[in-house]
mmCIF file of C-alpha atoms and ligand atoms in Angstrom:
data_model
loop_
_atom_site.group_PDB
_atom_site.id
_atom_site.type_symbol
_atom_site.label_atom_id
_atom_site.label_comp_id
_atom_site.label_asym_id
_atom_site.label_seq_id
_atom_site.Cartn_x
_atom_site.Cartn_y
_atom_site.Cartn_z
ATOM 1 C CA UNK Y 1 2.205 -23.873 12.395
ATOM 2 C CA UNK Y 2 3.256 -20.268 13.483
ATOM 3 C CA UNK Y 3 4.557 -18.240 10.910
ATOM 4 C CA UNK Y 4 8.207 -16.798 10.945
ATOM 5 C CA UNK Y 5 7.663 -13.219 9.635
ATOM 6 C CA UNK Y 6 10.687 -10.402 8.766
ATOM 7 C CA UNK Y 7 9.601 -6.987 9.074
ATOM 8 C CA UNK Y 8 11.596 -4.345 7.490
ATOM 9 C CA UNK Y 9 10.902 -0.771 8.249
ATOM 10 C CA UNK Y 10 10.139 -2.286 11.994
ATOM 11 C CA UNK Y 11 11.086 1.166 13.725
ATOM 12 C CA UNK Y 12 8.610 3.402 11.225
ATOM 13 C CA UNK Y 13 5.355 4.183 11.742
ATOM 14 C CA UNK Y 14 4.168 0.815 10.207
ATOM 15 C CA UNK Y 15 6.896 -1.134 11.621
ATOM 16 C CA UNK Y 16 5.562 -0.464 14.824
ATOM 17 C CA UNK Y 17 2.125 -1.362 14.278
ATOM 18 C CA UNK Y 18 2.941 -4.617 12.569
ATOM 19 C CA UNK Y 19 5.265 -5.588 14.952
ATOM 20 C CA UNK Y 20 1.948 -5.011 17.826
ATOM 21 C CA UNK Y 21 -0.088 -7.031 14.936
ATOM 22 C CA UNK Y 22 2.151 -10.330 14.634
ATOM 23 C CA UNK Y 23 2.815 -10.423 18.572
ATOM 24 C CA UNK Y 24 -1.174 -10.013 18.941
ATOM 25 C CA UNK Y 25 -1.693 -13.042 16.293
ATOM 26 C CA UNK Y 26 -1.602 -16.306 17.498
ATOM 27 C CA UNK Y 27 -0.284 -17.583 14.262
ATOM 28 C CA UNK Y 28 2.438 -15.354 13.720
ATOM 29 C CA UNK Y 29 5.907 -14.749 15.636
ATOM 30 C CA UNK Y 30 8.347 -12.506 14.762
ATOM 31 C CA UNK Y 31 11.702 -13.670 12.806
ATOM 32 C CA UNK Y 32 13.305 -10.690 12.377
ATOM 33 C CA UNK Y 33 13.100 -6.964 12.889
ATOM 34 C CA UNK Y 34 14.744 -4.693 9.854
ATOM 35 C CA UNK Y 35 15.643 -1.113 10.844
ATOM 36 C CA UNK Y 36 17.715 1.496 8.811
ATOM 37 C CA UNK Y 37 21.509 1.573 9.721
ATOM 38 C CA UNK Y 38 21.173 5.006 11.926
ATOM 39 C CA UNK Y 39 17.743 3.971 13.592
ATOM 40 C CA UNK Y 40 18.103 3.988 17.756
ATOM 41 C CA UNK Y 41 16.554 0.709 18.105
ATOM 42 C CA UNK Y 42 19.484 -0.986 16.074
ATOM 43 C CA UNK Y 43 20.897 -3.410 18.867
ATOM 44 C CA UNK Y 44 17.934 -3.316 20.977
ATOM 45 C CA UNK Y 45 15.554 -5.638 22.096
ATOM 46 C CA UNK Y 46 12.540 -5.315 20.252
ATOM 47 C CA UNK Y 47 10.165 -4.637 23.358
ATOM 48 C CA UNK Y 48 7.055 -7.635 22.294
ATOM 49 C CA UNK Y 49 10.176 -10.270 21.324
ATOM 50 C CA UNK Y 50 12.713 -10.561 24.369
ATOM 51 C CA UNK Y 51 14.229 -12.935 22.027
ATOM 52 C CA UNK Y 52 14.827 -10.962 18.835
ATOM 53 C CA UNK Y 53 16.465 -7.406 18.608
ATOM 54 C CA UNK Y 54 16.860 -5.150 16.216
ATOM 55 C CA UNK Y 55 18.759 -5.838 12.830
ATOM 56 C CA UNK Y 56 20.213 -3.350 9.874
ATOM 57 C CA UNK Y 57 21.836 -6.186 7.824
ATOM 58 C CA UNK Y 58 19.320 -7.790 5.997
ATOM 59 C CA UNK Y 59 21.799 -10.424 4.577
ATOM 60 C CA UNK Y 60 21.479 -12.139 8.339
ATOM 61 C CA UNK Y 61 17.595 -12.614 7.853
ATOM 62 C CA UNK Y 62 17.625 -15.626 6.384
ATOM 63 C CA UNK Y 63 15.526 -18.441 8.613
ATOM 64 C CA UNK Y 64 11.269 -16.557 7.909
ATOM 65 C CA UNK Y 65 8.309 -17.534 6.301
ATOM 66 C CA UNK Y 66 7.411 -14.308 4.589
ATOM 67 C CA UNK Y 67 8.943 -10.894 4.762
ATOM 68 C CA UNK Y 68 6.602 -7.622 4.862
ATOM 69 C CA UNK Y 69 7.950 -4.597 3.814
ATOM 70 C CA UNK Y 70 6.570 -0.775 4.575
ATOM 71 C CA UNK Y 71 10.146 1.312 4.044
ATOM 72 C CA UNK Y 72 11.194 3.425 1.233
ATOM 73 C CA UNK Y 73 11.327 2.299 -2.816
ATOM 74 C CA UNK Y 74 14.811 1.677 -2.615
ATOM 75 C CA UNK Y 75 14.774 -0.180 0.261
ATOM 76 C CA UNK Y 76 11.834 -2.569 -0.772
ATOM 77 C CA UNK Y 77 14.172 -2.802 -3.654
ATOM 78 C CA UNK Y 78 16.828 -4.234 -1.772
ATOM 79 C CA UNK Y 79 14.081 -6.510 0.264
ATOM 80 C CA UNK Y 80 12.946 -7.786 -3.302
ATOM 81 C CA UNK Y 81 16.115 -9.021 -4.301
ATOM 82 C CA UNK Y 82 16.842 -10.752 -1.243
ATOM 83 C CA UNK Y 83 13.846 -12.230 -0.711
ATOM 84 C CA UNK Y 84 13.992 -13.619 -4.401
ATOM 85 C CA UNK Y 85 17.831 -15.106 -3.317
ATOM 86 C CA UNK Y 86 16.327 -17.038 -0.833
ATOM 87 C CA UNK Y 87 13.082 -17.842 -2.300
ATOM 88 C CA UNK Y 88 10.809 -16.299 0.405
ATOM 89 C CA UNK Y 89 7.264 -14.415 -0.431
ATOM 90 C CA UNK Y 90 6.611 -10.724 0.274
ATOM 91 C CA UNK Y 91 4.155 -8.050 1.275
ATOM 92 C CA UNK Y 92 5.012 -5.023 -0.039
ATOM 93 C CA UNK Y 93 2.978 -1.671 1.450
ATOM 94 C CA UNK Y 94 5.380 0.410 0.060
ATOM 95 C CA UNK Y 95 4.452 3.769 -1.859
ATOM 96 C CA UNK Y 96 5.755 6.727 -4.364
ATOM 97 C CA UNK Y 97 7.536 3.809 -6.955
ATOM 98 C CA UNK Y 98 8.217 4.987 -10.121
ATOM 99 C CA UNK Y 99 7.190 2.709 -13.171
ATOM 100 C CA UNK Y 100 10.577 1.207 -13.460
ATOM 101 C CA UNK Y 101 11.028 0.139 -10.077
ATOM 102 C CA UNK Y 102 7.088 -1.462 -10.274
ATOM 103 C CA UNK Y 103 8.545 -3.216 -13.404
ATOM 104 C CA UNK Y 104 11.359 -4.917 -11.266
ATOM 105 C CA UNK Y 105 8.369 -6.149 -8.382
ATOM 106 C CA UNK Y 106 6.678 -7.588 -11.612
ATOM 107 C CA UNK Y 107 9.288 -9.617 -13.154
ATOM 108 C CA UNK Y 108 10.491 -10.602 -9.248
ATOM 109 C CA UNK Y 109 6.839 -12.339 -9.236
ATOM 110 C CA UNK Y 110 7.353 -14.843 -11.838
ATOM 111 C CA UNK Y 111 9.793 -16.613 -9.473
ATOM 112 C CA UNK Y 112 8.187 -15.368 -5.932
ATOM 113 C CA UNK Y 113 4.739 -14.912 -4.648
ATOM 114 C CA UNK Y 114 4.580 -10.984 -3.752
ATOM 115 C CA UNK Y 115 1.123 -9.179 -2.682
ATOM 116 C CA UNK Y 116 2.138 -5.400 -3.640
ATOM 117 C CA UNK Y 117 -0.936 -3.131 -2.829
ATOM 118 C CA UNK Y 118 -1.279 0.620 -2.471
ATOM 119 C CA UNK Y 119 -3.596 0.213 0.339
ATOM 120 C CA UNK Y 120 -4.224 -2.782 3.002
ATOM 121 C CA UNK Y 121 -7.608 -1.771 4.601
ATOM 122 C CA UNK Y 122 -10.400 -3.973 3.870
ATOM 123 C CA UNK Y 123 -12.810 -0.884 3.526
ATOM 124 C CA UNK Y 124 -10.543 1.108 0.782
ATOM 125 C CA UNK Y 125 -10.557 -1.990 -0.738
ATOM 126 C CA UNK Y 126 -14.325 -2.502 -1.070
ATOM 127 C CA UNK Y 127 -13.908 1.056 -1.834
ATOM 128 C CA UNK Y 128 -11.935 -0.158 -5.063
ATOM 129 C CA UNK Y 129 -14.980 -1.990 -5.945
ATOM 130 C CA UNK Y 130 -17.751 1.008 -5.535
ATOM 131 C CA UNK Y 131 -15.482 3.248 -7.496
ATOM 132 C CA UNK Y 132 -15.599 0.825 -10.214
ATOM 133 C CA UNK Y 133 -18.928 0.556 -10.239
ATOM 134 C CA UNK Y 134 -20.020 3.819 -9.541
ATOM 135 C CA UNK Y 135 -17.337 4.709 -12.423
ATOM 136 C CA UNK Y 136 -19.453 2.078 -15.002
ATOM 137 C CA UNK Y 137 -22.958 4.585 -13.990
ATOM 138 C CA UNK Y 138 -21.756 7.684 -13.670
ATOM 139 C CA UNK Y 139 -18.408 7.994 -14.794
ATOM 140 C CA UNK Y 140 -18.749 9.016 -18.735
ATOM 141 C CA UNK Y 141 -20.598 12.143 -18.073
ATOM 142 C CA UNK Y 142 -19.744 13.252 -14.683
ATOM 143 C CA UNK Y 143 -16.462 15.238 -13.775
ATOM 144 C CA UNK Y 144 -14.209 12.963 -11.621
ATOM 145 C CA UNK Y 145 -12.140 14.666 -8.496
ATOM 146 C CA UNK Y 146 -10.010 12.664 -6.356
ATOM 147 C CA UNK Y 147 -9.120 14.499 -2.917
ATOM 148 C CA UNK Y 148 -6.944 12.890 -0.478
ATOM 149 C CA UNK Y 149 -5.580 14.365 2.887
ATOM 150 C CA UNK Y 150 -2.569 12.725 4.926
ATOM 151 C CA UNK Y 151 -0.206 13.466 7.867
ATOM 152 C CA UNK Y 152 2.851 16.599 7.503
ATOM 153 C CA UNK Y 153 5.330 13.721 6.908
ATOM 154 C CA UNK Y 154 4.029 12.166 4.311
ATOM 155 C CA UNK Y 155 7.164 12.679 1.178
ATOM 156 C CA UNK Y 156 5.196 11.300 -1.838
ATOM 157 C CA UNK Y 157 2.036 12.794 -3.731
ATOM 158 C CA UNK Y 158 -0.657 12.455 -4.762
ATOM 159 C CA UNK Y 159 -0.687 9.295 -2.437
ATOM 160 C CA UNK Y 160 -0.191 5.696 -3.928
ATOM 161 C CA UNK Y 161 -4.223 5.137 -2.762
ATOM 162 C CA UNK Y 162 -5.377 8.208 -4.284
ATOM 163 C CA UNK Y 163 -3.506 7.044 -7.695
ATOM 164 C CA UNK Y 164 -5.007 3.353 -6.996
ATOM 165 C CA UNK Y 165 -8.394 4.950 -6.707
ATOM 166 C CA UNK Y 166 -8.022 6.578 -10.610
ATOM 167 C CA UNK Y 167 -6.504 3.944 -12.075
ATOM 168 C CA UNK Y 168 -9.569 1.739 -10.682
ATOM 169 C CA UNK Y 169 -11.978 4.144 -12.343
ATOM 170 C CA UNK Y 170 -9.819 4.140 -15.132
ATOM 171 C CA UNK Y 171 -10.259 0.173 -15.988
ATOM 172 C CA UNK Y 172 -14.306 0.677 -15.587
ATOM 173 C CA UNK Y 173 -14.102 3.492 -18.284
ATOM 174 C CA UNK Y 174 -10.923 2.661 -20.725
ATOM 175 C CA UNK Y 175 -9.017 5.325 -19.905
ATOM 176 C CA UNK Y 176 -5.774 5.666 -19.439
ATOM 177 C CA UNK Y 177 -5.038 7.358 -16.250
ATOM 178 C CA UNK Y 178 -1.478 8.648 -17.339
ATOM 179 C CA UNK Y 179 -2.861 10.772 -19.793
ATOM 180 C CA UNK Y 180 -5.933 12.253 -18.097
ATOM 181 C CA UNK Y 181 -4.508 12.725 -14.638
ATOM 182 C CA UNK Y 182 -4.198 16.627 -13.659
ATOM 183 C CA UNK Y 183 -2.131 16.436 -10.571
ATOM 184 C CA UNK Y 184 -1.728 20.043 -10.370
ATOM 185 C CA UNK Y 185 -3.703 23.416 -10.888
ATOM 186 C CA UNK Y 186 -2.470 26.349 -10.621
ATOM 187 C CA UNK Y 187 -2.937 30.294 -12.648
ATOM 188 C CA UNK Y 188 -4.829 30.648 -16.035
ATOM 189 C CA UNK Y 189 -5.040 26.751 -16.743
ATOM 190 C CA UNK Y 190 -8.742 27.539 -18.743
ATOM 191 C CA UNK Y 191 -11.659 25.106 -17.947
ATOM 192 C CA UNK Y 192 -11.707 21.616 -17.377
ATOM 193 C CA UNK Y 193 -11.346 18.820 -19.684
ATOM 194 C CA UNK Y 194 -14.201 16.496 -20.210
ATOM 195 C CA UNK Y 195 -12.459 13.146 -19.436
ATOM 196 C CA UNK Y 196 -9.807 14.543 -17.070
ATOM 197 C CA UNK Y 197 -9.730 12.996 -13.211
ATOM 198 C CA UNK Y 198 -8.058 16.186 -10.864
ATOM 199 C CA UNK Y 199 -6.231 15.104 -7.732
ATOM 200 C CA UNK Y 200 -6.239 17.481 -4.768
ATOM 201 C CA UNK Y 201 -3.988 16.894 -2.398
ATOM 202 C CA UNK Y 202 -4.000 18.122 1.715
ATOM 203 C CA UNK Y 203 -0.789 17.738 3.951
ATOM 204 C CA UNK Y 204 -1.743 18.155 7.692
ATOM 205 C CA UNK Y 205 -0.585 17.633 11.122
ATOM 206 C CA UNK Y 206 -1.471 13.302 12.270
ATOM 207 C CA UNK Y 207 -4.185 12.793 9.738
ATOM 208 C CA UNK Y 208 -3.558 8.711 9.007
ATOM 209 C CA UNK Y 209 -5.399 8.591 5.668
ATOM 210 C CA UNK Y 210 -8.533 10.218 3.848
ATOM 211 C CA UNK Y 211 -9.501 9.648 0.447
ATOM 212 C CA UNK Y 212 -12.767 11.110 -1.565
ATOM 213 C CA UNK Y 213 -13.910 10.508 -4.724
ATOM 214 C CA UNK Y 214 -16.443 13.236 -6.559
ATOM 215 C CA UNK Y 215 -18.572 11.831 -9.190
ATOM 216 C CA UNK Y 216 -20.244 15.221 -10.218
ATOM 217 C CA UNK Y 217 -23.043 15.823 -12.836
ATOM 218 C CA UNK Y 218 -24.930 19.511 -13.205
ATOM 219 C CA UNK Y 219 -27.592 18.940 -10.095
ATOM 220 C CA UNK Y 220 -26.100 16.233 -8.050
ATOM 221 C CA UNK Y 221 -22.763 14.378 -7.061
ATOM 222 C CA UNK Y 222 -21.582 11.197 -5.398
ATOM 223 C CA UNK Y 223 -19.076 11.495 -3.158
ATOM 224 C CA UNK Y 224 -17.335 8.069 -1.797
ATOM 225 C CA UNK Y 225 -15.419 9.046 1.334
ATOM 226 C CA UNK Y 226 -13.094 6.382 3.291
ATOM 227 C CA UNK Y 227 -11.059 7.454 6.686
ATOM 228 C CA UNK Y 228 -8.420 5.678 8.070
ATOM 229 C CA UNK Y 229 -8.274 6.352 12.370
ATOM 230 C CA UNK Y 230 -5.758 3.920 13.033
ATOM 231 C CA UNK Y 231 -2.581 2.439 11.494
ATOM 232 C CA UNK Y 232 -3.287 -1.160 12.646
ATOM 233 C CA UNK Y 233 -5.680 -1.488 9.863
ATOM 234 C CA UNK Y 234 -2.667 -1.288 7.177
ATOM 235 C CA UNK Y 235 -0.770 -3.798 9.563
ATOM 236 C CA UNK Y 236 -3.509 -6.410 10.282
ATOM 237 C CA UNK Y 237 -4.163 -6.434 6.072
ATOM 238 C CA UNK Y 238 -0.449 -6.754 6.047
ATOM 239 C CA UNK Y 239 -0.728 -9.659 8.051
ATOM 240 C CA UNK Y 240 -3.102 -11.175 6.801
ATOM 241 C CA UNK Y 241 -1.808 -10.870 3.470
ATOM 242 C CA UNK Y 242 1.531 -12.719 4.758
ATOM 243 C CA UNK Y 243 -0.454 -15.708 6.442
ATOM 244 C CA UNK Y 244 -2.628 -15.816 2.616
ATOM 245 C CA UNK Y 245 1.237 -15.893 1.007
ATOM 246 C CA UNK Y 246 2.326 -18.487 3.598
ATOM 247 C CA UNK Y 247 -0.532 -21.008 2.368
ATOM 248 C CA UNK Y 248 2.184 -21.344 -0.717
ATOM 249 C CA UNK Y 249 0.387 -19.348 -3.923
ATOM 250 C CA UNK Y 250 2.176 -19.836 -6.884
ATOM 251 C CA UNK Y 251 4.606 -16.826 -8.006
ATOM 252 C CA UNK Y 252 2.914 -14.092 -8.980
ATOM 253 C CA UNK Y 253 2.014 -10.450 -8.599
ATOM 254 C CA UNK Y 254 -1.528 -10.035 -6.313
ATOM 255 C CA UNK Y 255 -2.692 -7.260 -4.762
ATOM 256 C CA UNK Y 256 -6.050 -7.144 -1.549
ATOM 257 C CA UNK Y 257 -8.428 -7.814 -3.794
ATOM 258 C CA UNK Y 258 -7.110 -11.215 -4.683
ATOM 259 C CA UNK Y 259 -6.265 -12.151 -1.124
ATOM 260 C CA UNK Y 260 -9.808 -10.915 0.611
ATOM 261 C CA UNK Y 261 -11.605 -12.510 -2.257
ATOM 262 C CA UNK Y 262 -12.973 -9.240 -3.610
ATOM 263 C CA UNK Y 263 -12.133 -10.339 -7.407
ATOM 264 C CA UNK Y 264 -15.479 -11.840 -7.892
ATOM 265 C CA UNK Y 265 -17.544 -9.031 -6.351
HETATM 266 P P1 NAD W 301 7.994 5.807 8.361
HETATM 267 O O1 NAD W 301 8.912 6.847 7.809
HETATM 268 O O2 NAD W 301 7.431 5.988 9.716
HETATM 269 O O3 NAD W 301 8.743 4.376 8.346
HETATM 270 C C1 NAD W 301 9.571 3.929 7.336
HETATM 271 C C2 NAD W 301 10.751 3.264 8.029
HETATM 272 O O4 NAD W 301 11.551 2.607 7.058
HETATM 273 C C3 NAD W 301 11.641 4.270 8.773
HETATM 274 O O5 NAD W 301 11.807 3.833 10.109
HETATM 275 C C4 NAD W 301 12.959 4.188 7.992
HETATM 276 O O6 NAD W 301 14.097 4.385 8.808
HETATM 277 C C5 NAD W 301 12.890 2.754 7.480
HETATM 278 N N1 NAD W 301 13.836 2.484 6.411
HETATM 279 C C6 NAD W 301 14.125 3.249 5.321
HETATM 280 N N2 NAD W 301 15.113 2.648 4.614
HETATM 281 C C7 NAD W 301 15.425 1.486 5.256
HETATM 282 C C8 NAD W 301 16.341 0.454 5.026
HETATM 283 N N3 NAD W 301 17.147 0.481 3.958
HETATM 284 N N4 NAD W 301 16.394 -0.574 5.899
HETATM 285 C C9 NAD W 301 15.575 -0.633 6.964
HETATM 286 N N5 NAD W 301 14.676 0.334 7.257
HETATM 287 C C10 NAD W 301 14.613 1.382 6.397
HETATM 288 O O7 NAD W 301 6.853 5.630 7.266
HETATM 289 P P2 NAD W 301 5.471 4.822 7.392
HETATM 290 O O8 NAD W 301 4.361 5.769 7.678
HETATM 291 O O9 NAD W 301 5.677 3.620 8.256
HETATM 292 O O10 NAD W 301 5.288 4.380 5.869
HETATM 293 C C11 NAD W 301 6.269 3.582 5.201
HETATM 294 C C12 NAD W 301 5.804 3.361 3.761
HETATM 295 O O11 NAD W 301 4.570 2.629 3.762
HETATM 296 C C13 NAD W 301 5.513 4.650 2.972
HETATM 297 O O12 NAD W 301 5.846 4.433 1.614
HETATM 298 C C14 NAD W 301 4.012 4.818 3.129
HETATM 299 O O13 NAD W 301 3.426 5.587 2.100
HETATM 300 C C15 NAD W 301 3.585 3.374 3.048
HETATM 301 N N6 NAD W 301 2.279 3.059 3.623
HETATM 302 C C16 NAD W 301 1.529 2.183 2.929
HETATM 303 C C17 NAD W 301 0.307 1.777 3.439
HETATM 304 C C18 NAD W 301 -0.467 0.748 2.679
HETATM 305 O O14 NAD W 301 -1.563 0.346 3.138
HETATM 306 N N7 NAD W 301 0.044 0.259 1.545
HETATM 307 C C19 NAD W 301 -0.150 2.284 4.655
HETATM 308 C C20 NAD W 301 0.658 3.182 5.358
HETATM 309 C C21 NAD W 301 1.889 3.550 4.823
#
């Protein structure tokens, strides 16, 4: 049976790509479209749904399979909550939350499925994997650099993937990424720290998403490099994530790897 699916955020960047994503998938419609109280759109029809038109007041969206949310950390606050009243699973895509408010998607999971993932390509989340891995051979001698680049509008850093990406090679080396992140360099800071995984961040013009990881020993490196060209690939995860929730998991917190099966690799 098609699958009812609320999208909040519909008018963002995302929004707009998940909204082309469900009306592209056969086995998704479109129950309602979310948008922020001073977006345009709010009143209008949404242009791939005659039928449905733009909403602000979530408390209306009550008749959808599963909700997907790519807004703000407040707002996928306020998503949460509802979708707990109601009972409903969520996709979350969401990033910049600060431990507390990840707390709150955690205990919302023991009484709702919710997928929550910092990234919903299938190849940056293979790239998980060879991090991991690569982490296990390389990763207790070499020095670790993270280096991520993303469009001028971007308002959180370094991004939620980048963060994903050291707390990956974290697990594979028992660290714990909270004390041996260095998010920031700057004057006389003296020379690096043995276990210590730098971030370097880049903030430029449309680029959608680039993330490298440096695994670099005196005489040679790895360098793992994954480039997003196209939103959709976020949306169709999203989606496909939603359809995965709509099967009926039980309540819990997952992320990709458990929906594309990558737990096992
Ligand atoms: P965007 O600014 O284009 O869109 C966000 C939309 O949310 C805006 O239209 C805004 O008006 C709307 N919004 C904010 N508060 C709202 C509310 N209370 N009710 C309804 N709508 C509200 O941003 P974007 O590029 O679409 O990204 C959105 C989020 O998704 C960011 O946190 C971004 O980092 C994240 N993101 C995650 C992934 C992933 O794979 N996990 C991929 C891309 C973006």
């Amino acid at each position: 049976m098609t699958k009812r699916i609320l999208i909040k955020g519909a008018a963002g960047r995302m929004g707009t790509n998940l909204i082309k994503t469900v009306a592209s998938n056969p086995d998704t419609t479109l129950a309602y479209a979310v948008v922020h109280p001073e977006a345009p759109q709010l009143g209008q029809n949404v242009p791939e749904f005659a039928e449905v038109k733009y909403i602000s007041d979530l408390s209306q969206a009550t008749d959808f399979d599963v909700a997907i949310d790519f807004t703000s950390p407040e707002s996928t606050l306020e998503t949460l909550a509802h979708c707990q009243k109601l009972g409903k699973p969520l996709v979350i895509g969401t990033t910049g939350l600060n431990a507390e408010q990840k707390e709150k998607i955690q205990q919302a999971s023991t009484s709702i499925p919710v997928v929550f993932a910092a990234n919903f390509s299938v190849g940056m989340n293979l790239m998980f994997k060879l991090v991991e891995k690569a982490a296990r051979v390389m990763g207790t001698y070499s020095d670790i650099e993270i280096i991520e680049a993303h469009h001028h509008n971007k308002v959180d850093a370094p991004s939620g993937t980048a963060l994903a990406l050291g707390e990956h090679i974290c697990k594979a080396l028992g660290r714990d990424l909270d004390e041996v992140a260095v998010k920031e360099r700057n004057g006389l800071i003296g020379p690096r720290t043995k276990d210590e995984i730098g971030f370097s961040t880049i903030r430029a013009a449309d680029v959608i998403g680039e993330h490298t990881v440096w695994f670099a020993d005196i005489g040679e490196r790895i360098e793992l490099s994954h480039k997003v060209s196209d939103r959709i690939t976020f949306a169709r995860g999203a989606v496909h994530a939603a359809l995965w929730l709509s099967q009926g998991p039980e309540a819990k917190l997952y992320d990709m790897t458990n929906v594309l099966g990558l737990d096992k690799l």
